Amino acid sequence: MGSRLVGYGSYLPERVMTNQDFEKIMDTSDEWIVQRTGMRERHFARDDETVVDMATIAAKRALENAKLKIDDIDLVICASTSPELDFPSVAVQVLGKLGATKNIPAYDVRGACTGFIYALHCARAFFTAGMHERILIIGAEKMSRFIDWSDRSTAVLFGDGAGAMIFERSTSSYSGIIDTVVMSDGREFDMLHGSPDHHIIMNGPETYKKAVELMPNAAQYIMDHAGITADNVDWIIPHQANLRIITSGAARLGFPLEKILVTVDKHANTSAASGVLAIAYAFDNGILKHGQLVLYPAFGSGLTWGAALIRV
Ligand code: UT7
């Protein structure tokens, strides 16, 4: 038992905040941000725009893309670090907004920037066990909620947005979500975490060192497990936290520059939404083609890390 991708969708808020906009309000520069992170702009949701709103639009677009209705789905998993409400889950609120009339199971996973990989991991297990037919997976974040405007070292790094993918059960084990691996290490919790007053606390250089080690490790594990090399993979689409992390990790794995998909310049770090937003961007711009093999490693707060191998 395996799966196949039947639809995708994404949503980016209208408001764009450029590096130059940051220059006007804090002691930073376009040059520093581009050089250290590769980021040039990011999207910020309106004050009245919630994670649920963004998740709902991305999910609706994925359903349209798949030519399905919400009642055709039999499980919804949403990866989000930034929901406005502690309960209920974003996933169940999306069901309500989309007008589901069936009792579809829906829940959230919290794996920070690795959240979408955790959701893919759950979906793969359910397909393998033959437990679900069609799973809608959403990654949605309003990271701008957490910005500490007095801390230039984290304020410039994040963005908002949502992406969604729909997978269907298939008899092929070499399409859809082919393989996943997820890891965590709670001992490194204080390297990157949220504070009680909802701000991002990060030791940037230490987090950087872990990211360049652990993301490629997870990706290599998946390639070894699948018996493939970088030559067999069409695209590496990593979590978009920093251009230097992306390019050095991909180079370590043997990926040439032209196989690395980068959206960190346009979206900045959208946490659990970053990989799925990048996949949607690549489809929308004719970069990614159906049938291609994508390796998607991620890393984030927890620490959490992992990777997925997806034939899209
Ligand atoms: O998605 C989850 C995982 N997250 C990550 O993987 C992020 C990992 N970390 C990073 O990407 C990088 O560590 C950062 C981009 C966050 C920071 O880059 P860095 O090269 O590690 O810089 P740094 O923190 O070592 O700071 C270097 C200098 C400092 O100044 P001094 O002490 O050398 O005078 C900072 O104060 O850069 C300064 N700085 C800034 N300057 C201008 C920090 N933030 C800024 C800023 N504008 N926004």
Coordinates of C-alpha atoms and ligand atoms in Angstrom, one line a residue:
M1 CA 0.0 0.0 0.0
G2 CA 1.2 3.5 -0.9
S3 CA -0.2 6.8 -1.9
R4 CA -0.2 9.3 -4.8
L5 CA -0.5 13.1 -4.8
V6 CA -3.8 14.2 -6.2
G7 CA -3.8 18.0 -5.4
Y8 CA -1.9 20.9 -3.9
G9 CA -2.7 24.5 -3.0
S10 CA -1.1 27.4 -1.2
Y11 CA -1.9 30.8 0.2
L12 CA 0.4 33.8 0.8
P13 CA -0.9 36.9 2.5
E14 CA -1.1 40.0 0.3
R15 CA 1.2 42.2 2.5
V16 CA 4.8 42.0 1.6
M17 CA 7.5 43.2 4.0
T18 CA 10.9 43.8 2.3
N19 CA 14.3 44.0 3.8
Q20 CA 14.1 47.7 3.0
D21 CA 10.9 48.0 5.1
F22 CA 12.9 46.5 8.1
E23 CA 15.7 49.0 7.5
K24 CA 13.2 51.8 8.2
I25 CA 12.2 50.4 11.6
M26 CA 15.3 48.7 13.1
D27 CA 19.1 48.7 13.0
T28 CA 19.5 46.2 10.1
S29 CA 20.4 46.3 6.5
D30 CA 19.3 44.6 3.3
E31 CA 23.0 43.7 2.8
W32 CA 23.2 41.9 6.2
I33 CA 19.9 40.0 5.7
V34 CA 20.7 38.9 2.1
Q35 CA 24.3 37.9 3.0
R36 CA 23.4 35.9 6.2
T37 CA 20.1 34.4 5.2
G38 CA 19.3 34.9 1.5
M39 CA 16.0 36.5 2.5
R40 CA 14.7 39.5 0.5
E41 CA 11.0 39.7 1.4
R42 CA 8.3 37.8 3.3
H43 CA 4.5 37.9 3.5
F44 CA 2.8 39.0 6.7
A45 CA -0.9 38.3 7.4
R46 CA -3.3 41.1 8.3
D47 CA -4.0 41.5 12.0
D48 CA -7.5 39.9 11.5
E49 CA -6.2 37.1 9.3
T50 CA -5.7 33.9 11.3
V51 CA -3.8 30.6 10.8
V52 CA -7.2 29.0 10.2
D53 CA -8.1 31.5 7.5
M54 CA -4.8 30.8 5.7
A55 CA -5.1 27.1 6.1
T56 CA -8.6 27.1 4.8
I57 CA -7.7 28.9 1.6
A58 CA -4.7 26.6 0.9
A59 CA -6.9 23.6 1.6
K60 CA -9.7 24.9 -0.6
R61 CA -7.2 25.4 -3.4
A62 CA -5.8 21.9 -3.0
L63 CA -9.3 20.5 -3.2
E64 CA -10.0 22.5 -6.3
N65 CA -6.7 21.4 -7.8
A66 CA -7.7 17.7 -7.0
K67 CA -11.3 18.3 -8.2
L68 CA -12.5 17.0 -4.9
K69 CA -14.9 18.2 -2.2
I70 CA -14.0 18.3 1.5
D71 CA -16.4 15.3 2.1
D72 CA -14.2 13.2 -0.2
I73 CA -11.4 13.5 2.4
D74 CA -11.3 11.0 5.3
L75 CA -8.5 12.6 7.4
V76 CA -7.2 16.1 7.8
I77 CA -3.8 16.7 9.5
C78 CA -2.6 20.3 10.0
A79 CA 1.0 21.2 11.0
S80 CA 1.1 24.5 12.8
T81 CA 3.2 26.1 15.5
S82 CA 1.3 29.4 15.6
P83 CA -2.5 28.8 16.0
E84 CA -4.3 31.6 17.7
L85 CA -6.5 29.3 19.8
D86 CA -5.2 26.6 22.1
F87 CA -8.2 24.5 21.1
P88 CA -9.8 23.2 19.1
S89 CA -7.3 22.2 16.4
V90 CA -6.7 24.2 13.3
A91 CA -7.6 21.1 11.3
V92 CA -11.1 20.8 12.8
Q93 CA -11.7 24.5 12.3
V94 CA -10.8 24.2 8.7
L95 CA -13.3 21.4 8.3
G96 CA -16.0 23.7 9.7
K97 CA -15.0 26.6 7.4
L98 CA -15.0 24.3 4.3
G99 CA -18.5 23.1 5.2
A100 CA -17.8 19.4 5.8
T101 CA -21.0 17.5 6.4
K102 CA -19.3 14.2 7.3
N103 CA -17.6 13.4 10.6
I104 CA -14.0 13.5 9.3
P105 CA -11.2 13.0 11.8
A106 CA -9.0 16.0 12.0
Y107 CA -6.1 16.9 14.2
D108 CA -2.9 19.1 14.4
V109 CA 0.7 18.1 14.8
R110 CA 3.2 20.4 16.4
G111 CA 6.7 19.7 15.1
A112 CA 7.7 23.3 14.6
C113 CA 9.6 23.7 11.3
T114 CA 9.6 19.9 10.9
G115 CA 5.8 19.8 11.4
F116 CA 4.9 19.0 7.8
I117 CA 7.3 16.1 7.8
Y118 CA 5.7 14.8 11.0
A119 CA 2.3 15.1 9.2
L120 CA 3.6 13.3 6.1
H121 CA 5.0 10.6 8.4
C122 CA 1.5 10.0 10.0
A123 CA -0.1 10.0 6.6
R124 CA 2.4 7.4 5.3
A125 CA 1.7 5.1 8.2
F126 CA -2.1 5.4 7.7
F127 CA -1.8 4.6 4.0
T128 CA 0.6 1.7 4.7
A129 CA -1.9 0.3 7.3
G130 CA -4.8 0.8 4.8
M131 CA -6.6 3.0 7.3
H132 CA -7.4 6.0 5.2
E133 CA -8.3 6.7 1.6
R134 CA -7.6 10.4 1.1
I135 CA -5.6 12.6 3.5
L136 CA -5.5 16.4 3.4
I137 CA -2.2 17.7 4.9
I138 CA -1.9 21.3 5.7
G139 CA 1.1 23.4 6.9
A140 CA 0.0 26.9 8.1
E141 CA 1.8 29.5 10.0
K142 CA 1.4 33.1 11.2
M143 CA 5.0 33.4 12.5
S144 CA 4.6 37.3 12.5
R145 CA 2.6 36.8 15.7
F146 CA 5.8 35.8 17.5
I147 CA 8.0 38.6 16.3
D148 CA 9.9 40.5 19.0
W149 CA 10.3 43.8 17.2
S150 CA 13.1 44.8 19.6
D151 CA 15.2 41.7 18.5
R152 CA 16.7 42.2 15.1
S153 CA 18.4 38.8 15.2
T154 CA 15.0 37.0 14.9
A155 CA 12.6 39.7 13.6
V156 CA 13.8 39.6 10.0
L157 CA 13.7 35.8 9.7
F158 CA 10.1 34.7 9.5
G159 CA 7.1 34.9 7.3
D160 CA 3.4 33.8 7.1
G161 CA 1.6 31.5 4.7
A162 CA -0.1 28.1 4.2
G163 CA 0.2 25.2 1.9
A164 CA -1.7 21.9 1.5
M165 CA -1.4 18.6 -0.3
I166 CA -3.9 15.8 -0.8
F167 CA -2.7 12.2 -1.1
E168 CA -4.8 9.2 -2.0
R169 CA -4.2 5.6 -1.3
S170 CA -2.6 3.7 -4.1
T171 CA -1.3 0.2 -4.8
S172 CA 2.1 1.6 -5.8
S173 CA 4.7 2.0 -3.1
Y174 CA 6.8 4.2 -5.4
S175 CA 4.5 7.2 -5.7
G176 CA 3.2 9.8 -3.3
I177 CA 4.8 9.7 0.1
I178 CA 7.4 7.0 -0.5
D179 CA 9.4 7.3 2.7
T180 CA 9.7 9.5 5.8
V181 CA 12.0 9.7 8.8
V182 CA 11.4 11.9 11.9
M183 CA 13.6 12.6 14.9
S184 CA 13.7 14.8 17.9
D185 CA 16.0 15.6 20.8
G186 CA 14.4 17.4 23.8
R187 CA 17.7 18.0 25.4
E188 CA 18.4 20.9 23.0
F189 CA 15.0 22.5 23.7
D190 CA 16.5 25.9 24.8
M191 CA 18.3 26.5 21.5
L192 CA 15.1 27.6 19.8
H193 CA 11.7 28.0 21.5
G194 CA 8.7 30.2 22.1
S195 CA 8.6 32.3 25.3
P196 CA 5.6 32.6 27.6
D197 CA 5.0 36.1 26.1
H198 CA 4.9 34.5 22.6
H199 CA 8.2 35.6 21.2
I200 CA 10.9 33.6 19.4
I201 CA 14.0 32.9 21.5
M202 CA 16.8 31.5 19.3
N203 CA 20.6 31.0 19.7
G204 CA 21.1 31.5 15.9
P205 CA 24.7 30.3 15.5
E206 CA 24.1 27.1 17.6
T207 CA 20.8 26.4 15.7
Y208 CA 22.7 26.9 12.5
K209 CA 25.3 24.3 13.4
K210 CA 22.7 21.8 14.2
A211 CA 20.7 22.5 11.1
V212 CA 23.7 22.0 8.7
E213 CA 24.4 18.7 10.4
L214 CA 20.9 17.2 11.0
M215 CA 19.0 18.1 7.9
P216 CA 21.5 16.4 5.5
N217 CA 21.7 13.4 7.9
A218 CA 18.0 12.9 7.7
A219 CA 18.1 13.3 3.9
Q220 CA 21.0 10.9 3.5
Y221 CA 19.2 8.3 5.8
I222 CA 16.2 8.4 3.4
M223 CA 18.3 8.1 0.3
D224 CA 20.2 5.1 1.8
H225 CA 16.9 3.5 2.9
A226 CA 15.5 3.9 -0.6
G227 CA 18.7 2.7 -2.2
I228 CA 19.1 5.9 -4.2
T229 CA 21.6 8.7 -4.6
A230 CA 21.3 12.4 -5.4
D231 CA 21.4 11.4 -9.1
N232 CA 18.0 9.7 -8.8
V233 CA 16.3 12.7 -7.1
D234 CA 14.9 15.4 -9.3
W235 CA 14.7 18.1 -6.7
I236 CA 15.8 18.7 -3.1
I237 CA 13.3 21.1 -1.6
P238 CA 14.5 21.7 2.0
H239 CA 12.9 23.6 4.8
Q240 CA 13.6 27.3 3.9
A241 CA 15.3 28.7 7.0
N242 CA 18.5 30.1 5.5
L243 CA 20.1 30.0 2.0
R244 CA 23.5 29.1 3.5
I245 CA 22.0 26.1 5.4
I246 CA 20.2 25.0 2.2
T247 CA 23.1 25.2 -0.2
S248 CA 25.8 23.8 2.2
G249 CA 23.5 20.8 3.2
A250 CA 22.5 20.1 -0.4
A251 CA 26.2 20.3 -1.5
R252 CA 27.2 17.8 1.2
L253 CA 24.6 15.4 -0.2
G254 CA 25.9 15.8 -3.7
F255 CA 23.1 17.9 -5.2
P256 CA 24.2 20.4 -7.9
L257 CA 22.8 24.0 -7.5
E258 CA 20.3 23.5 -10.3
K259 CA 18.5 20.7 -8.3
I260 CA 18.0 22.9 -5.2
L261 CA 14.7 24.7 -4.9
V262 CA 15.0 28.0 -3.1
T263 CA 12.1 30.2 -2.0
V264 CA 13.6 31.6 1.2
D265 CA 14.3 34.8 -0.8
K266 CA 10.6 35.3 -1.3
H267 CA 8.9 33.7 1.7
A268 CA 11.6 33.8 4.4
N269 CA 11.1 31.1 7.1
T270 CA 7.4 30.0 7.3
S271 CA 8.1 27.1 9.6
A272 CA 5.8 24.2 9.0
A273 CA 4.5 25.8 5.8
S274 CA 7.9 26.4 4.2
G275 CA 8.4 23.1 2.3
V276 CA 4.8 22.8 1.1
L277 CA 4.8 26.4 0.0
A278 CA 8.0 25.8 -1.9
I279 CA 6.5 22.7 -3.6
A280 CA 3.4 24.7 -4.5
Y281 CA 5.5 27.6 -5.8
A282 CA 7.5 25.1 -8.0
F283 CA 4.4 23.6 -9.5
D284 CA 2.8 27.0 -10.1
N285 CA 5.9 28.2 -11.9
G286 CA 6.4 25.1 -14.1
I287 CA 9.6 24.2 -12.2
L288 CA 8.3 21.0 -10.7
K289 CA 6.6 18.4 -12.9
H290 CA 4.2 15.7 -11.8
G291 CA 6.1 12.4 -11.5
Q292 CA 9.3 13.9 -10.3
L293 CA 11.1 12.7 -7.2
V294 CA 11.4 15.3 -4.4
L295 CA 13.6 15.0 -1.3
Y296 CA 12.3 17.3 1.5
P297 CA 14.4 17.6 4.7
A298 CA 13.5 19.8 7.6
F299 CA 14.8 20.9 10.9
G300 CA 13.4 23.1 13.7
S301 CA 12.6 23.8 17.3
G302 CA 12.6 20.8 19.7
L303 CA 15.0 20.0 18.3
T304 CA 13.0 18.2 15.6
W305 CA 14.3 17.1 12.2
G306 CA 13.4 14.7 9.5
A307 CA 13.0 14.1 5.8
A308 CA 10.4 12.9 3.3
L309 CA 10.8 11.3 -0.2
I310 CA 7.8 12.2 -2.3
R311 CA 7.1 11.3 -5.9
V312 CA 4.8 14.3 -6.9
Ligands
UT7_1 O1 13.8 27.1 11.0 C1 14.3 26.6 12.2 C2 15.7 26.6 12.2 N1 16.3 27.9 12.2 C3 17.5 28.1 11.7 O2 18.0 27.1 11.2 C4 18.2 29.4 11.8 C5 19.7 29.1 12.0 N2 20.5 30.3 12.3 C6 20.8 31.2 11.3 O3 20.2 31.1 10.2 C7 21.8 32.3 11.6 O4 22.4 32.0 12.8 C8 21.2 33.7 11.6 C9 20.7 34.1 10.3 C10 20.0 33.7 12.6 C11 22.2 34.7 12.2 O5 23.3 34.7 11.3 P1 24.8 34.5 11.9 O6 25.7 34.6 10.8 O7 24.8 33.3 12.8 O8 24.9 35.8 12.8 P2 25.2 36.0 14.4 O9 23.9 35.6 15.1 O10 26.4 35.3 14.7 O11 25.4 37.5 14.5 C12 26.5 38.2 13.8 C13 26.3 39.7 13.9 C14 26.1 40.1 15.4 O12 26.8 41.4 15.6 P3 28.2 41.4 16.3 O13 28.0 40.8 17.7 O14 29.1 40.5 15.5 O15 28.6 42.8 16.3 C15 24.6 40.4 15.4 O16 24.3 41.4 16.4 O17 25.2 40.2 13.2 C16 24.4 41.0 14.1 N3 23.0 40.9 13.6 C17 22.5 41.7 12.8 N4 22.9 42.7 12.1 C18 22.1 43.3 11.2 C19 22.1 39.9 14.1 N5 20.9 40.2 13.4 C20 21.1 41.2 12.6 C21 20.3 41.9 11.7 N6 20.8 43.0 11.0 N7 19.0 41.6 11.5

